[in-house]
Amino acid sequence: MNKQTKRIGVLTGGGDCPGLNAVIRAIVKTADNDYDVEVIGFLDGYEGLIENRYRVLEVKDVSGILTHGGTILGTSNQADPFHFPVLEDEDYIYLDRSSQGIRNFEKLGLDSLIAIGGDGTMAASARMMEKGLPIIGVPKTIDNDLAGTDITFGFDSAVVTATDAVDKIHTTAQSHHRVMIIEVMGRYAGWLALCSGIAGGGDIILLPEFPYDIEAVCNAVKARNAAGKRFSIVVVGEGARAQGGKMVVDREIKTSPDAVRLGGISRQVAAQIEGLTNIECRVTILGHLLRGGSPSSFDRILATQFGVEAVHMVMRGDIGQMVAMKNGSLGMTPISEVAGKLRKVTPDHPYVQVAQSLGISLGVPVDEPLEEYFVEEVAK
Ligand code: F6P
């Protein structure tokens, strides 16, 4: 055990999600209980490290936060230390502030930093590690698209919220005999759409990984009507697109490392279905609703396990690693192997197979192999 460690830092980076506070709580309690180590929390992700904004976290500060959504530390998805946006004359310039971050870390007498975040945070952490910052990663995101772990915390809670929405929309779909299209977040991966679609009894699920054929989608709707089921539920991932089409960009945030914010594909799908079938459609875009609320019990346990393990990793000296869940057991993956990669839904994934066995349309003609529609790279 690393007896030298006296003080560790923690930050939450990227989009928030349920479970962040549960990780912070687990880190502070474990550091105190098992090792008598002090914890400093940087505010607003890497922004706080660069700007030297932080607070000391004592056990009393994390009392009662297990059930709270968001993060008591604040977060930012626009704080790349190597390309740090600084407002100058009403416009942003971008500076490499990574050395400032290292200096602040050293001045505080920290021994290591626990970075809780998704792919953007892990990518920044990989580069900060190359500059000598000793980092342990904790994987979070509602998108569940992080490489090196089977699951991220935050995802289950988002699935629960999305499923609840699909359930509620089901009844109005039935009453009005409509096609209801529900768009969920998830960026370039379809995990959230796939899981909430299956859990909510969706009839058609459109994922970024399988650009859809609108005729196949309409055929699925018509087949249901012909069978006497006069409504359909379509769950669409925000990164879905038609065959030969493009993802729908809602806005671009130029200060963000990945500037693209997706949203709005469901309106295209609705217009196309209405045009080709004459059946009335309605659209619901769930958006940031999926990032809010109290973490599910699954996420509370997962986030707590991750937080406890991250502190053990610090004390064991497993620097440069991200805590991970692999085949149901805690493990770890080098942060350098996670950065820049996305974990996407694949045609052979058991959930995809289940969807197909249930007759859920994935927007592909029924007589054609799904593999032929699979697109792994991100086509923006
Ligand atoms: O990565 C989490 C996520 O919620 C994505 O699902 C979504 O595309 C994006 O963040 C939205 O980002 P922002 O909060 O900047 O609008």
Tab-separated table of C-alpha atoms and ligand atoms in Angstrom:
chain	number	residue	atom	x	y	z
A	1	MET	CA	0.000	0.000	0.000
A	2	ASN	CA	1.081	3.539	-0.806
A	3	LYS	CA	1.540	5.029	2.669
A	4	GLN	CA	2.857	8.323	1.209
A	5	THR	CA	-0.529	9.383	-0.095
A	6	LYS	CA	-2.014	12.108	2.082
A	7	ARG	CA	-4.175	14.185	-0.244
A	8	ILE	CA	-6.053	13.348	-3.421
A	9	GLY	CA	-8.011	15.478	-5.869
A	10	VAL	CA	-11.270	14.647	-7.597
A	11	LEU	CA	-13.149	16.273	-10.459
A	12	THR	CA	-16.274	15.577	-12.494
A	13	GLY	CA	-15.989	16.394	-16.215
A	14	GLY	CA	-18.270	16.305	-19.259
A	15	GLY	CA	-22.068	16.116	-19.276
A	16	ASP	CA	-23.566	15.433	-15.845
A	17	CYS	CA	-25.563	12.318	-15.044
A	18	PRO	CA	-27.220	10.613	-12.072
A	19	GLY	CA	-24.640	8.897	-9.860
A	20	LEU	CA	-21.860	11.509	-9.877
A	21	ASN	CA	-22.580	12.490	-6.294
A	22	ALA	CA	-22.673	8.829	-5.287
A	23	VAL	CA	-19.096	8.432	-6.613
A	24	ILE	CA	-17.891	11.592	-4.860
A	25	ARG	CA	-19.463	10.383	-1.616
A	26	ALA	CA	-17.850	6.951	-1.925
A	27	ILE	CA	-14.434	8.495	-2.619
A	28	VAL	CA	-14.557	10.856	0.355
A	29	LYS	CA	-15.857	8.208	2.756
A	30	THR	CA	-13.373	5.540	1.666
A	31	ALA	CA	-10.445	7.962	1.734
A	32	ASP	CA	-11.402	8.928	5.277
A	33	ASN	CA	-12.468	5.539	6.629
A	34	ASP	CA	-9.868	3.229	5.146
A	35	TYR	CA	-6.860	5.492	4.694
A	36	ASP	CA	-7.259	8.801	6.555
A	37	VAL	CA	-6.534	10.647	3.317
A	38	GLU	CA	-7.825	14.170	2.582
A	39	VAL	CA	-9.889	14.903	-0.541
A	40	ILE	CA	-9.954	18.144	-2.541
A	41	GLY	CA	-12.721	18.586	-5.120
A	42	PHE	CA	-12.003	20.735	-8.181
A	43	LEU	CA	-14.980	22.779	-9.369
A	44	ASP	CA	-16.378	22.471	-12.904
A	45	GLY	CA	-14.121	19.664	-14.115
A	46	TYR	CA	-10.740	20.522	-15.616
A	47	GLU	CA	-11.744	24.190	-15.544
A	48	GLY	CA	-11.324	24.151	-11.751
A	49	LEU	CA	-7.868	22.570	-11.990
A	50	ILE	CA	-6.698	25.191	-14.497
A	51	GLU	CA	-8.252	28.130	-12.625
A	52	ASN	CA	-7.371	26.794	-9.168
A	53	ARG	CA	-11.004	26.634	-8.023
A	54	TYR	CA	-11.594	23.862	-5.518
A	55	ARG	CA	-13.106	22.952	-2.162
A	56	VAL	CA	-12.010	20.613	0.569
A	57	LEU	CA	-14.389	17.670	0.838
A	58	GLU	CA	-14.980	16.301	4.303
A	59	VAL	CA	-17.280	13.442	5.215
A	60	LYS	CA	-19.909	15.907	6.430
A	61	ASP	CA	-19.916	17.551	2.976
A	62	VAL	CA	-21.031	14.341	1.263
A	63	SER	CA	-23.697	13.414	3.727
A	64	GLY	CA	-27.125	13.119	2.084
A	65	ILE	CA	-25.940	13.436	-1.528
A	66	LEU	CA	-26.220	9.763	-2.543
A	67	THR	CA	-29.710	10.240	-3.939
A	68	HIS	CA	-29.105	13.613	-5.604
A	69	GLY	CA	-28.701	14.004	-9.365
A	70	GLY	CA	-26.057	16.302	-10.846
A	71	THR	CA	-22.707	16.921	-9.164
A	72	ILE	CA	-21.935	19.007	-6.087
A	73	LEU	CA	-18.625	19.916	-7.764
A	74	GLY	CA	-20.135	21.262	-10.975
A	75	THR	CA	-18.851	20.167	-14.381
A	76	SER	CA	-17.938	21.445	-17.827
A	77	ASN	CA	-17.758	19.845	-21.249
A	78	GLN	CA	-15.816	22.821	-22.614
A	79	ALA	CA	-12.597	22.675	-20.591
A	80	ASP	CA	-9.887	20.919	-22.578
A	81	PRO	CA	-6.654	21.964	-20.760
A	82	PHE	CA	-4.732	21.837	-24.066
A	83	HIS	CA	-7.285	23.914	-25.981
A	84	PHE	CA	-8.730	26.032	-23.232
A	85	PRO	CA	-11.236	28.682	-24.323
A	86	VAL	CA	-10.477	32.180	-23.059
A	87	LEU	CA	-12.720	35.136	-23.872
A	88	GLU	CA	-10.721	37.983	-25.414
A	89	ASP	CA	-12.317	41.028	-27.083
A	90	GLU	CA	-15.716	39.317	-27.213
A	91	ASP	CA	-14.270	36.313	-28.992
A	92	TYR	CA	-12.706	33.077	-27.802
A	93	ILE	CA	-9.042	32.325	-28.207
A	94	TYR	CA	-7.687	28.886	-27.307
A	95	LEU	CA	-4.659	28.449	-25.075
A	96	ASP	CA	-2.686	25.460	-23.827
A	97	ARG	CA	-3.235	25.804	-20.052
A	98	SER	CA	-2.165	22.256	-19.180
A	99	SER	CA	1.045	23.366	-17.402
A	100	GLN	CA	-0.982	25.731	-15.216
A	101	GLY	CA	-3.112	22.730	-14.204
A	102	ILE	CA	-0.008	20.754	-13.230
A	103	ARG	CA	1.340	23.697	-11.213
A	104	ASN	CA	-1.959	24.082	-9.327
A	105	PHE	CA	-2.019	20.352	-8.603
A	106	GLU	CA	1.526	20.486	-7.216
A	107	LYS	CA	0.924	23.630	-5.158
A	108	LEU	CA	-1.975	21.896	-3.412
A	109	GLY	CA	0.323	19.025	-2.442
A	110	LEU	CA	-1.863	16.430	-4.139
A	111	ASP	CA	-0.641	12.899	-4.691
A	112	SER	CA	-3.114	11.886	-7.393
A	113	LEU	CA	-6.268	12.953	-9.171
A	114	ILE	CA	-9.455	10.942	-9.673
A	115	ALA	CA	-11.113	12.115	-12.904
A	116	ILE	CA	-14.763	11.087	-13.210
A	117	GLY	CA	-15.968	11.493	-16.770
A	118	GLY	CA	-16.682	10.203	-20.237
A	119	ASP	CA	-14.570	10.026	-23.382
A	120	GLY	CA	-13.727	13.761	-23.432
A	121	THR	CA	-12.492	13.678	-19.833
A	122	MET	CA	-10.541	10.454	-20.428
A	123	ALA	CA	-8.934	11.933	-23.572
A	124	ALA	CA	-7.868	15.055	-21.651
A	125	SER	CA	-6.673	12.863	-18.758
A	126	ALA	CA	-4.549	10.716	-21.093
A	127	ARG	CA	-2.753	13.854	-22.291
A	128	MET	CA	-2.389	15.281	-18.767
A	129	MET	CA	-0.854	11.958	-17.713
A	130	GLU	CA	1.747	12.310	-20.463
A	131	LYS	CA	2.667	15.605	-18.795
A	132	GLY	CA	3.136	13.810	-15.489
A	133	LEU	CA	-0.235	14.132	-13.730
A	134	PRO	CA	-0.995	10.883	-11.833
A	135	ILE	CA	-4.637	10.106	-12.701
A	136	ILE	CA	-7.190	7.380	-11.963
A	137	GLY	CA	-10.323	7.395	-14.166
A	138	VAL	CA	-13.949	6.635	-13.263
A	139	PRO	CA	-16.287	5.989	-16.243
A	140	LYS	CA	-19.544	7.970	-16.410
A	141	THR	CA	-22.027	8.772	-19.156
A	142	ILE	CA	-25.687	8.214	-19.934
A	143	ASP	CA	-24.518	7.228	-23.439
A	144	ASN	CA	-22.755	4.043	-22.222
A	145	ASP	CA	-20.320	4.495	-25.109
A	146	LEU	CA	-17.029	4.447	-23.231
A	147	ALA	CA	-14.485	1.837	-24.338
A	148	GLY	CA	-12.786	-0.395	-21.765
A	149	THR	CA	-15.828	-1.027	-19.550
A	150	ASP	CA	-19.031	-2.999	-20.097
A	151	ILE	CA	-21.097	-0.277	-18.452
A	152	THR	CA	-20.855	3.293	-17.228
A	153	PHE	CA	-22.828	4.668	-14.306
A	154	GLY	CA	-25.623	7.058	-15.279
A	155	PHE	CA	-26.757	4.846	-18.123
A	156	ASP	CA	-29.191	2.722	-16.132
A	157	SER	CA	-30.881	5.793	-14.628
A	158	ALA	CA	-31.301	7.290	-18.104
A	159	VAL	CA	-32.794	4.015	-19.351
A	160	VAL	CA	-35.248	4.057	-16.439
A	161	THR	CA	-36.304	7.651	-17.251
A	162	ALA	CA	-36.614	6.949	-20.986
A	163	THR	CA	-38.576	3.754	-20.367
A	164	ASP	CA	-40.997	5.616	-18.126
A	165	ALA	CA	-41.533	8.159	-20.921
A	166	VAL	CA	-42.101	5.401	-23.497
A	167	ASP	CA	-44.641	3.770	-21.157
A	168	LYS	CA	-46.551	7.030	-20.798
A	169	ILE	CA	-46.512	7.719	-24.520
A	170	HIS	CA	-47.750	4.173	-25.197
A	171	THR	CA	-51.198	4.849	-23.776
A	172	THR	CA	-51.803	8.011	-25.781
A	173	ALA	CA	-50.505	6.248	-28.912
A	174	GLN	CA	-53.090	3.526	-28.364
A	175	SER	CA	-55.943	5.952	-27.687
A	176	HIS	CA	-55.294	8.092	-30.778
A	177	HIS	CA	-54.070	5.355	-33.147
A	178	ARG	CA	-50.927	7.320	-33.902
A	179	VAL	CA	-47.287	6.689	-34.590
A	180	MET	CA	-45.398	8.166	-31.651
A	181	ILE	CA	-41.721	8.894	-32.142
A	182	ILE	CA	-39.556	9.292	-29.061
A	183	GLU	CA	-36.035	10.633	-29.487
A	184	VAL	CA	-33.414	9.855	-26.864
A	185	MET	CA	-29.866	11.127	-26.347
A	186	GLY	CA	-26.836	8.875	-26.728
A	187	ARG	CA	-24.740	10.760	-29.280
A	188	TYR	CA	-23.098	8.402	-31.768
A	189	ALA	CA	-24.093	5.189	-29.943
A	190	GLY	CA	-27.528	3.608	-29.755
A	191	TRP	CA	-27.407	1.981	-26.293
A	192	LEU	CA	-29.981	4.262	-24.731
A	193	ALA	CA	-32.420	3.890	-27.646
A	194	LEU	CA	-31.912	0.129	-27.812
A	195	CYS	CA	-32.374	-0.522	-24.102
A	196	SER	CA	-35.281	1.878	-23.509
A	197	GLY	CA	-36.868	0.632	-26.744
A	198	ILE	CA	-36.752	-2.970	-25.568
A	199	ALA	CA	-37.762	-2.111	-21.988
A	200	GLY	CA	-40.640	0.090	-23.161
A	201	GLY	CA	-41.969	-2.372	-25.719
A	202	GLY	CA	-41.030	-0.223	-28.720
A	203	ASP	CA	-42.061	-1.480	-32.167
A	204	ILE	CA	-39.331	0.205	-34.174
A	205	ILE	CA	-35.912	1.219	-32.840
A	206	LEU	CA	-33.588	3.353	-34.943
A	207	LEU	CA	-29.923	3.445	-33.963
A	208	PRO	CA	-26.925	5.430	-35.231
A	209	GLU	CA	-25.181	2.124	-35.958
A	210	PHE	CA	-27.764	1.041	-38.577
A	211	PRO	CA	-28.772	3.860	-40.977
A	212	TYR	CA	-32.453	3.189	-41.580
A	213	ASP	CA	-34.373	2.476	-44.745
A	214	ILE	CA	-37.553	4.569	-44.517
A	215	GLU	CA	-39.524	2.044	-46.589
A	216	ALA	CA	-38.637	-0.668	-44.090
A	217	VAL	CA	-39.777	1.611	-41.255
A	218	CYS	CA	-43.096	2.335	-42.994
A	219	ASN	CA	-43.587	-1.334	-43.839
A	220	ALA	CA	-43.252	-2.160	-40.150
A	221	VAL	CA	-45.886	0.456	-39.281
A	222	LYS	CA	-48.235	-0.765	-42.028
A	223	ALA	CA	-47.788	-4.409	-41.015
A	224	ARG	CA	-48.851	-3.534	-37.470
A	225	ASN	CA	-51.928	-1.698	-38.753
A	226	ALA	CA	-52.811	-4.619	-41.012
A	227	ALA	CA	-52.583	-6.894	-37.956
A	228	GLY	CA	-55.064	-4.669	-36.110
A	229	LYS	CA	-52.489	-2.829	-34.005
A	230	ARG	CA	-53.380	0.698	-34.969
A	231	PHE	CA	-50.495	2.459	-33.284
A	232	SER	CA	-46.713	2.215	-33.279
A	233	ILE	CA	-43.962	3.302	-30.934
A	234	VAL	CA	-40.711	4.354	-32.585
A	235	VAL	CA	-37.674	4.971	-30.355
A	236	VAL	CA	-34.931	6.911	-32.146
A	237	GLY	CA	-31.373	7.579	-31.000
A	238	GLU	CA	-30.399	11.212	-31.615
A	239	GLY	CA	-27.485	10.047	-33.803
A	240	ALA	CA	-29.693	7.951	-36.129
A	241	ARG	CA	-29.820	8.835	-39.810
A	242	ALA	CA	-31.459	7.602	-42.989
A	243	GLN	CA	-29.568	5.504	-45.524
A	244	GLY	CA	-27.413	7.987	-47.426
A	245	GLY	CA	-28.503	10.766	-45.037
A	246	LYS	CA	-26.729	12.761	-42.367
A	247	MET	CA	-27.113	13.062	-38.617
A	248	VAL	CA	-29.234	16.020	-37.586
A	249	VAL	CA	-27.194	18.683	-35.809
A	250	ASP	CA	-29.125	20.873	-33.400
A	251	ARG	CA	-26.291	23.319	-32.683
A	252	GLU	CA	-22.527	23.669	-32.618
A	253	ILE	CA	-20.717	24.734	-29.454
A	254	LYS	CA	-17.396	26.001	-30.734
A	255	THR	CA	-15.735	26.019	-27.291
A	256	SER	CA	-16.431	22.303	-26.830
A	257	PRO	CA	-13.848	19.663	-27.903
A	258	ASP	CA	-16.644	17.885	-29.810
A	259	ALA	CA	-18.627	20.880	-31.028
A	260	VAL	CA	-21.579	18.949	-32.441
A	261	ARG	CA	-24.833	18.696	-30.457
A	262	LEU	CA	-27.312	16.346	-32.071
A	263	GLY	CA	-31.094	16.547	-32.017
A	264	GLY	CA	-34.121	16.611	-34.280
A	265	ILE	CA	-33.878	13.421	-36.377
A	266	SER	CA	-37.270	12.353	-34.973
A	267	ARG	CA	-38.978	15.234	-36.831
A	268	GLN	CA	-37.550	13.964	-40.113
A	269	VAL	CA	-38.687	10.432	-39.327
A	270	ALA	CA	-42.196	11.695	-38.465
A	271	ALA	CA	-42.502	13.716	-41.672
A	272	GLN	CA	-41.344	10.759	-43.740
A	273	ILE	CA	-43.710	8.268	-42.067
A	274	GLU	CA	-46.678	10.631	-42.334
A	275	GLY	CA	-45.889	11.322	-45.984
A	276	LEU	CA	-45.583	7.665	-46.915
A	277	THR	CA	-48.358	6.113	-44.777
A	278	ASN	CA	-50.855	8.901	-44.133
A	279	ILE	CA	-50.870	7.948	-40.464
A	280	GLU	CA	-50.666	10.783	-37.965
A	281	CYS	CA	-47.339	11.053	-36.113
A	282	ARG	CA	-46.212	12.946	-33.016
A	283	VAL	CA	-42.691	13.611	-31.789
A	284	THR	CA	-41.272	13.776	-28.241
A	285	ILE	CA	-37.611	14.678	-27.760
A	286	LEU	CA	-36.550	13.662	-24.262
A	287	GLY	CA	-33.235	15.567	-24.315
A	288	HIS	CA	-31.694	16.603	-20.994
A	289	LEU	CA	-34.543	15.061	-19.012
A	290	LEU	CA	-32.471	11.871	-19.364
A	291	ARG	CA	-29.575	13.388	-17.451
A	292	GLY	CA	-31.614	14.372	-14.420
A	293	GLY	CA	-33.216	12.835	-11.367
A	294	SER	CA	-32.114	10.541	-8.621
A	295	PRO	CA	-29.818	7.674	-9.662
A	296	SER	CA	-31.451	4.257	-9.974
A	297	SER	CA	-30.532	1.742	-7.278
A	298	PHE	CA	-28.369	-0.055	-9.865
A	299	ASP	CA	-26.447	3.170	-10.554
A	300	ARG	CA	-26.109	3.961	-6.856
A	301	ILE	CA	-24.439	0.605	-6.304
A	302	LEU	CA	-22.273	0.817	-9.447
A	303	ALA	CA	-21.185	4.412	-8.730
A	304	THR	CA	-20.395	3.511	-5.120
A	305	GLN	CA	-18.352	0.479	-6.201
A	306	PHE	CA	-16.448	2.629	-8.703
A	307	GLY	CA	-15.750	5.352	-6.121
A	308	VAL	CA	-14.532	2.912	-3.457
A	309	GLU	CA	-12.369	1.045	-5.968
A	310	ALA	CA	-10.874	4.269	-7.368
A	311	VAL	CA	-9.514	5.109	-3.902
A	312	HIS	CA	-8.134	1.574	-3.478
A	313	MET	CA	-6.468	1.968	-6.887
A	314	VAL	CA	-4.868	5.241	-5.810
A	315	MET	CA	-3.532	3.585	-2.687
A	316	ARG	CA	-2.307	0.504	-4.612
A	317	GLY	CA	-0.540	2.793	-7.067
A	318	ASP	CA	-2.623	1.789	-10.110
A	319	ILE	CA	-2.002	5.178	-11.685
A	320	GLY	CA	-3.044	5.676	-15.306
A	321	GLN	CA	-5.918	3.191	-15.039
A	322	MET	CA	-9.675	3.612	-15.280
A	323	VAL	CA	-11.867	1.512	-13.006
A	324	ALA	CA	-14.089	-0.710	-15.149
A	325	MET	CA	-16.802	-3.337	-14.981
A	326	LYS	CA	-15.905	-6.413	-17.003
A	327	ASN	CA	-18.149	-9.466	-17.165
A	328	GLY	CA	-19.754	-8.524	-13.867
A	329	SER	CA	-16.503	-7.973	-11.960
A	330	LEU	CA	-14.564	-4.840	-11.142
A	331	GLY	CA	-11.427	-4.447	-13.210
A	332	MET	CA	-9.405	-1.719	-14.834
A	333	THR	CA	-8.352	-0.487	-18.259
A	334	PRO	CA	-5.474	1.886	-19.085
A	335	ILE	CA	-6.889	5.389	-19.653
A	336	SER	CA	-4.686	5.663	-22.749
A	337	GLU	CA	-6.620	2.749	-24.294
A	338	VAL	CA	-9.993	4.362	-23.604
A	339	ALA	CA	-9.255	7.818	-24.996
A	340	GLY	CA	-10.543	8.486	-28.482
A	341	LYS	CA	-12.540	5.252	-28.792
A	342	LEU	CA	-16.289	4.697	-28.737
A	343	ARG	CA	-18.123	1.530	-27.739
A	344	LYS	CA	-20.972	1.073	-30.176
A	345	VAL	CA	-23.886	-1.324	-30.539
A	346	THR	CA	-22.882	-4.235	-32.785
A	347	PRO	CA	-25.147	-6.519	-34.852
A	348	ASP	CA	-24.169	-9.546	-32.736
A	349	HIS	CA	-24.910	-7.916	-29.375
A	350	PRO	CA	-27.404	-10.030	-27.361
A	351	TYR	CA	-29.831	-7.082	-27.047
A	352	VAL	CA	-29.871	-6.664	-30.835
A	353	GLN	CA	-30.545	-10.387	-31.215
A	354	VAL	CA	-33.358	-10.165	-28.672
A	355	ALA	CA	-34.915	-7.216	-30.507
A	356	GLN	CA	-34.823	-9.131	-33.761
A	357	SER	CA	-36.340	-12.271	-32.223
A	358	LEU	CA	-39.210	-10.137	-30.907
A	359	GLY	CA	-39.841	-8.784	-34.396
A	360	ILE	CA	-38.826	-5.242	-33.441
A	361	SER	CA	-37.874	-3.402	-36.625
A	362	LEU	CA	-34.427	-1.842	-36.603
A	363	GLY	CA	-35.286	0.039	-39.771
A	364	VAL	CA	-33.754	-2.550	-42.055
A	365	PRO	CA	-35.721	-4.619	-44.639
A	366	VAL	CA	-36.811	-7.867	-42.941
A	367	ASP	CA	-35.255	-10.101	-45.578
A	368	GLU	CA	-31.856	-8.421	-45.513
A	369	PRO	CA	-29.020	-9.169	-43.048
A	370	LEU	CA	-28.560	-6.491	-40.395
A	371	GLU	CA	-24.750	-6.786	-40.696
A	372	GLU	CA	-24.924	-5.193	-44.126
A	373	TYR	CA	-26.423	-2.041	-42.630
A	374	PHE	CA	-23.929	-1.766	-39.786
A	375	VAL	CA	-21.794	1.373	-39.839
A	376	GLU	CA	-19.097	1.534	-37.193
A	377	GLU	CA	-17.460	4.871	-37.870
A	378	VAL	CA	-19.135	8.140	-36.954
A	379	ALA	CA	-20.432	9.879	-40.102
A	380	LYS	CA	-21.146	13.473	-39.112
B	1	F6P	O1	-22.777	12.696	-23.499
B	1	F6P	C1	-23.944	12.956	-22.791
B	1	F6P	C2	-24.906	13.789	-23.609
B	1	F6P	O2	-26.074	13.991	-22.848
B	1	F6P	C3	-25.250	13.215	-24.975
B	1	F6P	O3	-26.172	12.163	-24.917
B	1	F6P	C4	-25.735	14.453	-25.680
B	1	F6P	O4	-25.593	14.296	-27.079
B	1	F6P	C5	-24.844	15.533	-25.137
B	1	F6P	O5	-24.335	15.053	-23.905
B	1	F6P	C6	-25.529	16.871	-24.921
B	1	F6P	O6	-24.586	17.797	-24.499
B	1	F6P	P1	-24.951	19.228	-23.888
B	1	F6P	O7	-25.306	19.033	-22.453
B	1	F6P	O8	-23.713	20.035	-24.073
B	1	F6P	O9	-26.116	19.761	-24.677
